[in-house]
Each structure stands twice: as C-alpha cells, then as structure tokens.
CSV table of C-alpha atoms in Angstrom, one decimal:
chain,number,residue,atom,x,y,z
A,21,MET,CA,129.9,22.1,70.3
A,22,ARG,CA,127.4,24.3,69.6
A,23,ALA,CA,126.0,24.8,66.2
A,24,ILE,CA,123.3,27.2,63.0
A,25,VAL,CA,122.0,24.5,61.5
A,26,ILE,CA,118.9,24.2,59.1
A,27,ALA,CA,116.4,21.0,58.3
A,28,ALA,CA,114.5,23.0,55.8
A,29,HIS,CA,114.8,26.0,53.6
A,30,GLY,CA,112.1,29.0,54.9
A,31,GLY,CA,112.9,31.7,56.7
A,32,PRO,CA,114.8,33.0,59.3
A,33,GLU,CA,113.1,31.1,62.1
A,34,VAL,CA,114.6,27.7,60.7
A,35,LEU,CA,118.1,28.5,61.8
A,36,GLU,CA,118.4,26.1,64.8
A,37,HIS,CA,121.0,26.0,67.7
A,38,VAL,CA,122.2,22.7,67.9
A,39,GLU,CA,124.4,20.5,69.6
A,40,ARG,CA,126.5,18.8,67.7
A,41,PRO,CA,129.8,16.6,68.5
A,42,ASP,CA,133.3,17.9,68.4
A,43,PRO,CA,134.3,17.7,64.8
A,44,GLU,CA,137.8,16.0,63.7
A,45,PRO,CA,139.8,17.2,60.5
A,46,GLY,CA,140.3,14.8,57.7
A,47,PRO,CA,143.5,15.0,55.2
A,48,GLY,CA,144.3,18.7,54.1
A,49,GLU,CA,141.8,20.0,56.8
A,50,VAL,CA,142.3,21.9,60.0
A,51,VAL,CA,140.0,22.6,63.0
A,52,VAL,CA,139.4,26.4,64.1
A,53,ASP,CA,138.2,27.3,67.3
A,54,VAL,CA,135.6,29.8,65.4
A,55,ALA,CA,135.7,33.5,67.1
A,56,ALA,CA,134.0,35.3,64.9
A,57,ALA,CA,131.7,34.0,61.7
A,58,GLY,CA,130.3,37.4,59.5
A,59,VAL,CA,126.8,37.4,58.6
A,60,ASN,CA,126.6,37.3,54.4
A,61,TYR,CA,122.9,38.0,52.0
A,62,ILE,CA,124.2,34.6,50.6
A,63,ASP,CA,123.9,32.8,54.5
A,64,THR,CA,120.1,33.8,53.8
A,65,TYR,CA,119.9,32.2,50.2
A,66,HIS,CA,121.4,29.1,51.3
A,67,ARG,CA,118.8,29.4,54.2
A,68,SER,CA,115.7,30.4,51.8
A,69,GLY,CA,116.5,27.9,49.5
A,70,ALA,CA,117.4,30.5,46.7
A,71,TYR,CA,121.2,29.3,46.3
A,72,PRO,CA,119.4,24.9,47.9
A,73,LEU,CA,121.7,23.2,49.8
A,74,ALA,CA,121.5,19.1,50.6
A,75,LEU,CA,119.3,19.4,53.5
A,76,PRO,CA,120.3,19.0,56.9
A,77,ALA,CA,123.2,21.7,56.3
A,78,ALA,CA,124.9,23.2,58.3
A,79,ILE,CA,125.4,27.3,57.5
A,80,GLY,CA,127.6,30.4,57.5
A,81,SER,CA,130.2,30.6,55.0
A,82,GLU,CA,132.9,33.5,56.5
A,83,GLY,CA,134.7,33.4,60.1
A,84,ALA,CA,138.1,33.6,61.5
A,85,GLY,CA,140.4,32.2,64.7
A,86,ALA,CA,143.0,30.1,65.9
A,87,VAL,CA,143.6,26.6,65.1
A,88,SER,CA,143.0,23.7,67.5
A,89,ALA,CA,143.7,20.6,65.4
A,90,VAL,CA,145.7,19.8,61.9
A,91,GLY,CA,144.9,16.9,59.7
A,92,PRO,CA,146.9,14.5,57.8
A,93,GLY,CA,149.5,16.2,55.1
A,94,VAL,CA,148.6,19.6,56.4
A,95,ARG,CA,152.2,21.4,56.4
A,96,ASP,CA,151.4,25.2,56.1
A,97,VAL,CA,149.2,25.3,59.0
A,98,ALA,CA,149.9,25.1,62.8
A,99,VAL,CA,147.9,24.4,66.4
A,100,GLY,CA,147.4,28.3,67.6
A,101,ASP,CA,147.8,30.3,64.3
A,102,THR,CA,145.2,32.7,63.2
A,103,VAL,CA,143.5,32.2,60.2
A,104,ALA,CA,140.2,33.3,58.4
A,105,TRP,CA,138.5,31.7,55.4
A,106,ALA,CA,135.1,32.5,52.7
A,107,SER,CA,133.2,30.4,50.8
A,108,VAL,CA,133.9,27.5,53.7
A,109,LEU,CA,129.7,26.0,54.9
A,110,GLY,CA,129.3,26.1,58.1
A,111,SER,CA,131.2,28.4,59.8
A,112,TYR,CA,128.3,29.6,62.0
A,113,ALA,CA,129.8,27.7,64.6
A,114,GLU,CA,131.6,27.0,68.1
A,115,LYS,CA,134.2,24.9,66.0
A,116,ALA,CA,134.7,24.8,61.7
A,117,VAL,CA,136.1,22.5,59.4
A,118,VAL,CA,138.2,24.2,57.0
A,119,PRO,CA,141.0,23.0,54.2
A,120,ALA,CA,143.8,24.2,54.6
A,121,ASP,CA,144.0,25.6,51.4
A,122,ARG,CA,140.7,28.0,51.3
A,123,LEU,CA,142.7,29.6,54.7
A,124,VAL,CA,144.8,32.7,54.8
A,125,PRO,CA,147.2,33.7,57.8
A,126,VAL,CA,145.6,36.9,59.4
A,127,PRO,CA,148.8,39.1,60.2
A,128,ASP,CA,149.6,40.9,63.9
A,129,GLY,CA,148.0,44.0,63.8
A,130,VAL,CA,144.6,42.7,62.6
A,131,ASP,CA,142.5,41.1,65.4
A,132,ALA,CA,139.9,37.6,64.6
A,133,GLU,CA,137.0,39.0,64.4
A,134,LEU,CA,138.1,42.3,62.1
A,135,ALA,CA,139.7,39.1,59.8
A,136,ALA,CA,136.3,38.0,59.8
A,137,ALA,CA,134.4,40.7,59.0
A,138,THR,CA,136.6,41.6,56.3
A,139,MET,CA,137.3,38.0,54.2
A,140,LEU,CA,133.9,37.9,52.2
A,141,GLN,CA,132.4,41.5,51.4
A,142,GLY,CA,136.4,42.4,51.6
A,143,MET,CA,137.3,40.2,48.9
A,144,THR,CA,134.0,40.3,47.3
A,145,ALA,CA,134.8,44.0,46.6
A,146,HIS,CA,138.7,43.8,45.7
A,147,TYR,CA,137.3,41.6,42.7
A,148,LEU,CA,134.8,43.7,41.6
A,149,THR,CA,137.3,46.9,41.6
A,150,HIS,CA,140.8,44.7,40.1
A,151,SER,CA,139.5,42.4,37.8
A,152,THR,CA,135.6,42.7,36.9
A,153,HIS,CA,135.8,45.9,36.3
A,154,ALA,CA,140.4,47.2,36.7
A,155,VAL,CA,138.9,50.6,38.3
A,156,ARG,CA,141.2,53.4,37.2
A,157,GLU,CA,141.8,56.9,37.9
A,158,GLY,CA,139.1,59.5,36.7
A,159,ASP,CA,136.4,56.6,36.7
A,160,HIS,CA,133.1,57.6,37.4
A,161,VAL,CA,131.9,54.4,39.5
A,162,LEU,CA,128.4,54.1,40.7
A,163,VAL,CA,128.1,52.0,43.8
A,164,HIS,CA,124.7,50.7,44.8
A,165,ALA,CA,123.4,50.7,49.0
A,166,GLY,CA,126.5,52.6,49.3
A,167,ALA,CA,126.1,52.6,53.6
A,168,GLY,CA,125.7,48.9,53.6
A,169,GLY,CA,128.9,46.7,54.9
A,170,MET,CA,129.7,46.3,51.1
A,171,GLY,CA,128.8,49.3,49.7
A,172,GLN,CA,131.3,51.1,51.9
A,173,LEU,CA,134.2,48.7,51.1
A,174,LEU,CA,133.1,49.0,47.1
A,175,ILE,CA,133.3,53.0,47.8
A,176,GLN,CA,136.6,52.7,49.4
A,177,LEU,CA,138.1,50.5,47.2
A,178,ALA,CA,137.5,52.3,44.1
A,179,LYS,CA,138.7,55.6,45.7
A,180,LEU,CA,142.4,54.0,46.2
A,181,ARG,CA,142.2,53.5,42.8
A,182,GLY,CA,141.3,57.3,42.0
A,183,ALA,CA,138.0,56.8,40.9
A,184,LYS,CA,135.0,59.2,41.3
A,185,VAL,CA,132.5,57.8,42.8
A,186,HIS,CA,128.3,57.9,43.2
A,187,ALA,CA,126.5,56.0,45.5
A,188,THR,CA,123.1,54.9,46.0
A,189,VAL,CA,121.3,55.6,50.1
A,190,SER,CA,118.0,55.5,50.9
A,191,THR,CA,118.1,57.8,54.0
A,192,ALA,CA,119.7,61.1,55.1
A,193,GLU,CA,121.4,58.8,58.0
A,194,LYS,CA,122.6,55.9,54.9
A,195,GLU,CA,124.0,59.5,53.5
A,196,LYS,CA,125.7,60.1,55.6
A,197,LEU,CA,127.7,56.6,56.3
A,198,ALA,CA,128.2,56.7,52.0
A,199,ARG,CA,129.8,60.1,52.6
A,200,GLU,CA,132.5,59.1,55.2
A,201,ALA,CA,133.6,56.5,53.5
A,202,GLY,CA,134.4,58.5,50.7
A,203,ALA,CA,131.7,58.9,48.5
A,204,ASP,CA,131.8,61.9,45.9
A,205,GLU,CA,128.0,61.7,45.3
A,206,VAL,CA,125.2,60.7,47.2
A,207,LEU,CA,122.3,59.8,45.5
A,208,ARG,CA,118.3,58.5,46.5
A,209,TYR,CA,116.9,55.7,44.3
A,210,ASP,CA,114.1,57.4,42.9
A,211,ASP,CA,116.6,59.8,41.0
A,212,PHE,CA,119.8,58.3,40.4
A,213,ALA,CA,119.0,57.3,36.3
A,214,GLU,CA,118.0,60.6,35.8
A,215,ALA,CA,120.9,62.0,37.2
A,216,LEU,CA,123.4,60.1,36.1
A,217,SER,CA,122.7,59.0,32.5
A,218,GLY,CA,125.1,57.8,30.3
A,219,ARG,CA,127.9,59.1,32.6
A,220,MET,CA,128.9,55.8,34.5
A,221,ASP,CA,131.9,53.6,33.9
A,222,VAL,CA,130.9,50.8,35.9
A,223,VAL,CA,127.7,50.1,38.0
A,224,TYR,CA,127.5,47.8,40.6
A,225,ASP,CA,124.6,46.8,41.8
A,226,GLY,CA,123.9,44.2,45.0
A,227,VAL,CA,121.0,45.5,45.0
A,228,GLY,CA,119.2,43.2,42.1
A,229,ALA,CA,115.6,43.4,40.9
A,230,ALA,CA,114.9,47.4,41.8
A,231,THR,CA,117.8,48.9,40.4
A,232,PHE,CA,119.2,47.0,37.9
A,233,ASP,CA,116.9,49.2,34.8
A,234,GLY,CA,118.1,52.4,36.0
A,235,GLY,CA,121.6,51.0,36.0
A,236,LEU,CA,121.7,50.5,32.5
A,237,LYS,CA,120.7,53.9,32.1
A,238,ALA,CA,123.6,55.4,34.2
A,239,LEU,CA,126.1,53.6,32.0
A,240,ARG,CA,128.4,55.1,29.2
A,241,PRO,CA,128.1,53.4,26.0
A,242,ARG,CA,130.3,50.3,26.5
A,243,GLY,CA,130.0,50.6,30.2
A,244,LEU,CA,130.1,47.7,32.4
A,245,MET,CA,127.1,46.6,35.1
A,246,ALA,CA,128.3,44.4,37.5
A,247,LEU,CA,125.2,42.2,39.0
A,248,TYR,CA,127.1,41.0,42.5
A,249,GLY,CA,123.3,39.7,44.5
A,250,ALA,CA,119.9,40.6,44.2
A,251,ALA,CA,119.2,41.6,47.9
A,252,SER,CA,116.2,43.5,46.6
A,253,GLY,CA,115.2,40.1,44.2
A,254,PRO,CA,116.4,38.5,41.5
A,255,VAL,CA,116.6,40.1,38.3
A,256,PRO,CA,114.2,38.6,35.6
A,257,PRO,CA,115.6,37.4,32.4
A,258,VAL,CA,117.4,40.1,30.4
A,259,ASP,CA,117.1,40.8,26.8
A,260,PRO,CA,120.6,40.8,25.1
A,261,GLN,CA,118.6,43.8,22.8
A,262,THR,CA,118.6,46.0,25.8
A,263,LEU,CA,121.9,45.7,25.8
A,264,ASN,CA,122.6,46.8,22.3
A,265,LYS,CA,119.7,49.4,23.2
A,266,ASN,CA,121.4,51.1,26.0
A,267,GLY,CA,125.0,51.9,23.6
A,268,SER,CA,126.6,47.9,23.5
A,269,LEU,CA,126.9,48.1,27.7
A,270,PHE,CA,128.3,44.8,28.9
A,271,LEU,CA,127.0,42.8,31.9
A,272,THR,CA,128.5,40.1,34.1
A,273,ARG,CA,126.9,38.2,37.3
A,274,PRO,CA,130.2,37.2,38.8
A,275,THR,CA,130.5,35.2,42.1
A,276,LEU,CA,133.3,35.3,44.7
A,277,ALA,CA,134.1,31.8,44.0
A,278,ASP,CA,135.4,32.0,40.6
A,279,TYR,CA,137.7,34.9,41.9
A,280,ILE,CA,139.9,32.5,44.4
A,281,ALA,CA,139.6,29.5,42.6
A,282,GLU,CA,143.5,29.6,43.2
A,283,ARG,CA,145.3,30.2,46.4
A,284,GLU,CA,147.6,32.9,44.6
A,285,GLU,CA,144.8,34.8,44.0
A,286,LEU,CA,143.2,33.7,47.5
A,287,LEU,CA,146.0,35.2,49.1
A,288,GLN,CA,146.7,37.8,47.1
A,289,ARG,CA,143.1,39.6,47.5
A,290,ALA,CA,143.2,38.8,51.3
A,291,SER,CA,146.6,39.8,51.7
A,292,ASP,CA,145.9,43.3,50.1
A,293,LEU,CA,143.3,44.3,52.4
A,294,PHE,CA,144.8,43.1,55.8
A,295,GLY,CA,147.5,45.6,54.6
A,296,TRP,CA,145.1,48.3,54.1
A,297,ILE,CA,143.5,47.8,57.2
A,298,ARG,CA,147.1,48.1,59.0
A,299,GLU,CA,148.0,50.8,57.5
A,300,GLY,CA,145.0,52.9,58.1
A,301,ARG,CA,143.7,53.0,54.4
A,302,LEU,CA,140.8,50.9,54.4
A,303,ARG,CA,137.8,51.2,57.3
A,304,ILE,CA,135.7,48.1,58.2
A,305,ASN,CA,132.4,48.9,60.0
A,306,VAL,CA,131.6,46.3,62.0
A,307,SER,CA,127.9,47.6,63.3
A,308,ALA,CA,126.8,44.3,65.1
A,309,ARG,CA,128.0,41.4,67.1
A,310,TYR,CA,125.3,39.0,68.2
A,311,PRO,CA,125.4,35.9,69.8
A,312,LEU,CA,125.7,32.5,68.1
A,313,ALA,CA,121.8,31.1,69.1
A,314,GLU,CA,120.8,35.0,67.6
A,315,ALA,CA,121.1,33.9,64.0
A,316,ALA,CA,117.9,34.2,63.1
A,317,ARG,CA,118.1,38.1,64.7
A,318,ALA,CA,120.9,38.9,62.4
A,319,HIS,CA,119.5,37.1,59.4
A,320,GLU,CA,116.1,39.2,60.5
A,321,ASP,CA,117.7,42.6,60.9
A,322,LEU,CA,119.9,41.8,57.6
A,323,THR,CA,117.2,41.8,55.2
A,324,SER,CA,115.0,44.1,56.4
A,325,ARG,CA,117.9,47.1,56.0
A,326,ARG,CA,118.2,47.9,59.2
A,327,THR,CA,121.6,47.5,59.6
A,328,THR,CA,124.7,50.0,57.8
A,329,GLY,CA,127.9,47.9,58.3
A,330,LYS,CA,128.9,44.2,58.7
A,331,LEU,CA,127.6,42.1,61.2
A,332,LEU,CA,129.4,39.5,62.8
A,333,LEU,CA,128.2,36.4,65.0
A,334,ILE,CA,130.0,35.7,68.1
A,335,PRO,CA,130.1,32.0,69.8
C-alpha cells in the first residue's frame, strides 16, 4: 500500500509518499481501506515537531472507509462496514489500522468522504459548543477564522443552539462564506476587539497568538476563552492577573481526545453530527480534494490560509 510518512520533523517537504507492507490487524483492531483522509492543523503540528512524534512516523489522524479485515476479539465491526475515526495516527494511507473502539459507524445517507470531512473538526465544534461552553439561547459567541472549515462548523452549531454569532475573517470573500454559514456579524481582525469589547459570553479561538489578547478584551465579565488551536502561532505565557483585570475571566485549552475518551461520548457526538447532516441542518464544506501523493501541497495550502473549507486526501 502507499502511505505518507515522515523521517524528520520539518516543513511540507518532509512528507514522503512511500510503499509500505499491507497492514494486519492485531487484537481489538481493524484494517480499513481508506476512502478519504482529512487534513487538519494538528497534522501540520505533528509534521513540524510542534507536537513531536517518535520518528519515523506515519501521519494523518482522521479518515473514513470500508473495513477490509478484523482482528481477534472484534465483535461490533464487520468486513464491509463503512466507518470513520479521528485522533488515530496513520490515516494518510491507502489502508489504516484503527482500534475498533475508536471507530464510529457511518449511516446510510452520509458517504465516506463526507464522514471523513466531519470527524475531527465536527466533533471539536461539537464539544466546544455543547460541553466546553454549552451555548444557550441568546448567548453572544465569537468565532475566529469564520470562513475556515472549523469556523464554519462552529458558526453552524452555535446557531443551532440559538446563539448570536460574531465571526472574524480577513477578506470580503471570506466574509461571504461566514455569513452563508450563519454568522450574524462579521468583522475584520484589526477592529474586532474594540467593536465587541466586553460583550462576548465565549470566544472560540483556533488562531492563537494574533487574536488572543483581543479575544480577552471582547469577553464580558466571567466570560470564557476557549483556546483550541494556534494557527498563527502559540500564545505566550499568560499572567493569571490578566484574567482578573479583564473581568474574572475563564481560560481553557481543550483538546478533542479528552472529550471523546469514553466510547459512549465518541458515539454520541458522531451520531449527532451525522444526524444533522442527514436532516440538512449541518453543511460540511469540502473545498479541496488532493491525491494522496500531494499531501505536501495540501499542507502548504492549509498553512498559507489559501483555503476556505475542509481539505481531503484521496488515496
């Protein structure tokens, strides 16, 4: 099979398209013929060494496809099932080995490519809006990078829960995408903090260094900053007194793994997302598909902010 691996941390050029032996499932594992693998910022962190991996390493953490083999002890998954997963390394490949308890079934009416595009960003948006800060009717929510794949999902899920959603973007084209996703107000990065000063119940920030300080200013007293990524670079160390001075604010740095650690929670989040897709209440914007061999180009496009939706690799 063909797969993407790294032998050293670095830029997109370290992504190698190589031939590897077909995998065999171990106890509690299955092999999936990958129909599509999602491209996410966490993959660029693994590649660059911001989140270092033991090298050499397979890369990619999200995908969907059809089960082709099951290992000993697997009872709830069968050959031929269409399944999806997130947070499992080795997903940039023609075949992936996935623990059976990390798989979710893909229902009729949701194809494998759409499922792959939904898992990591969709469940992140789900936990942020349903658990980290359970959005309530009338909440004022700020979503940074509202035209990106993650931003569009956050806007939609916050609107499903009755929020008034404010979003930041960099261009008029991206403003259109954020509004199409449901944003009530769209602002540019250079003026959002002043325009929203002291009004937001929660800020969802996947941008990081460039927006963090402004996001704190936008929060109401006792509001919550949910810092879930760092597309513009990591946020420098924060003096806790900053939270005090800005109104007894809350700050969290959540990660998906802790919100799907229990299988019941994993299944519930995925089931909600697939249900909303089938009902037409949630739209997944797949903006580009790349052959597996062009993983480096996908990473370049993602990190240069040339994209406005979900990116997929197609083996």
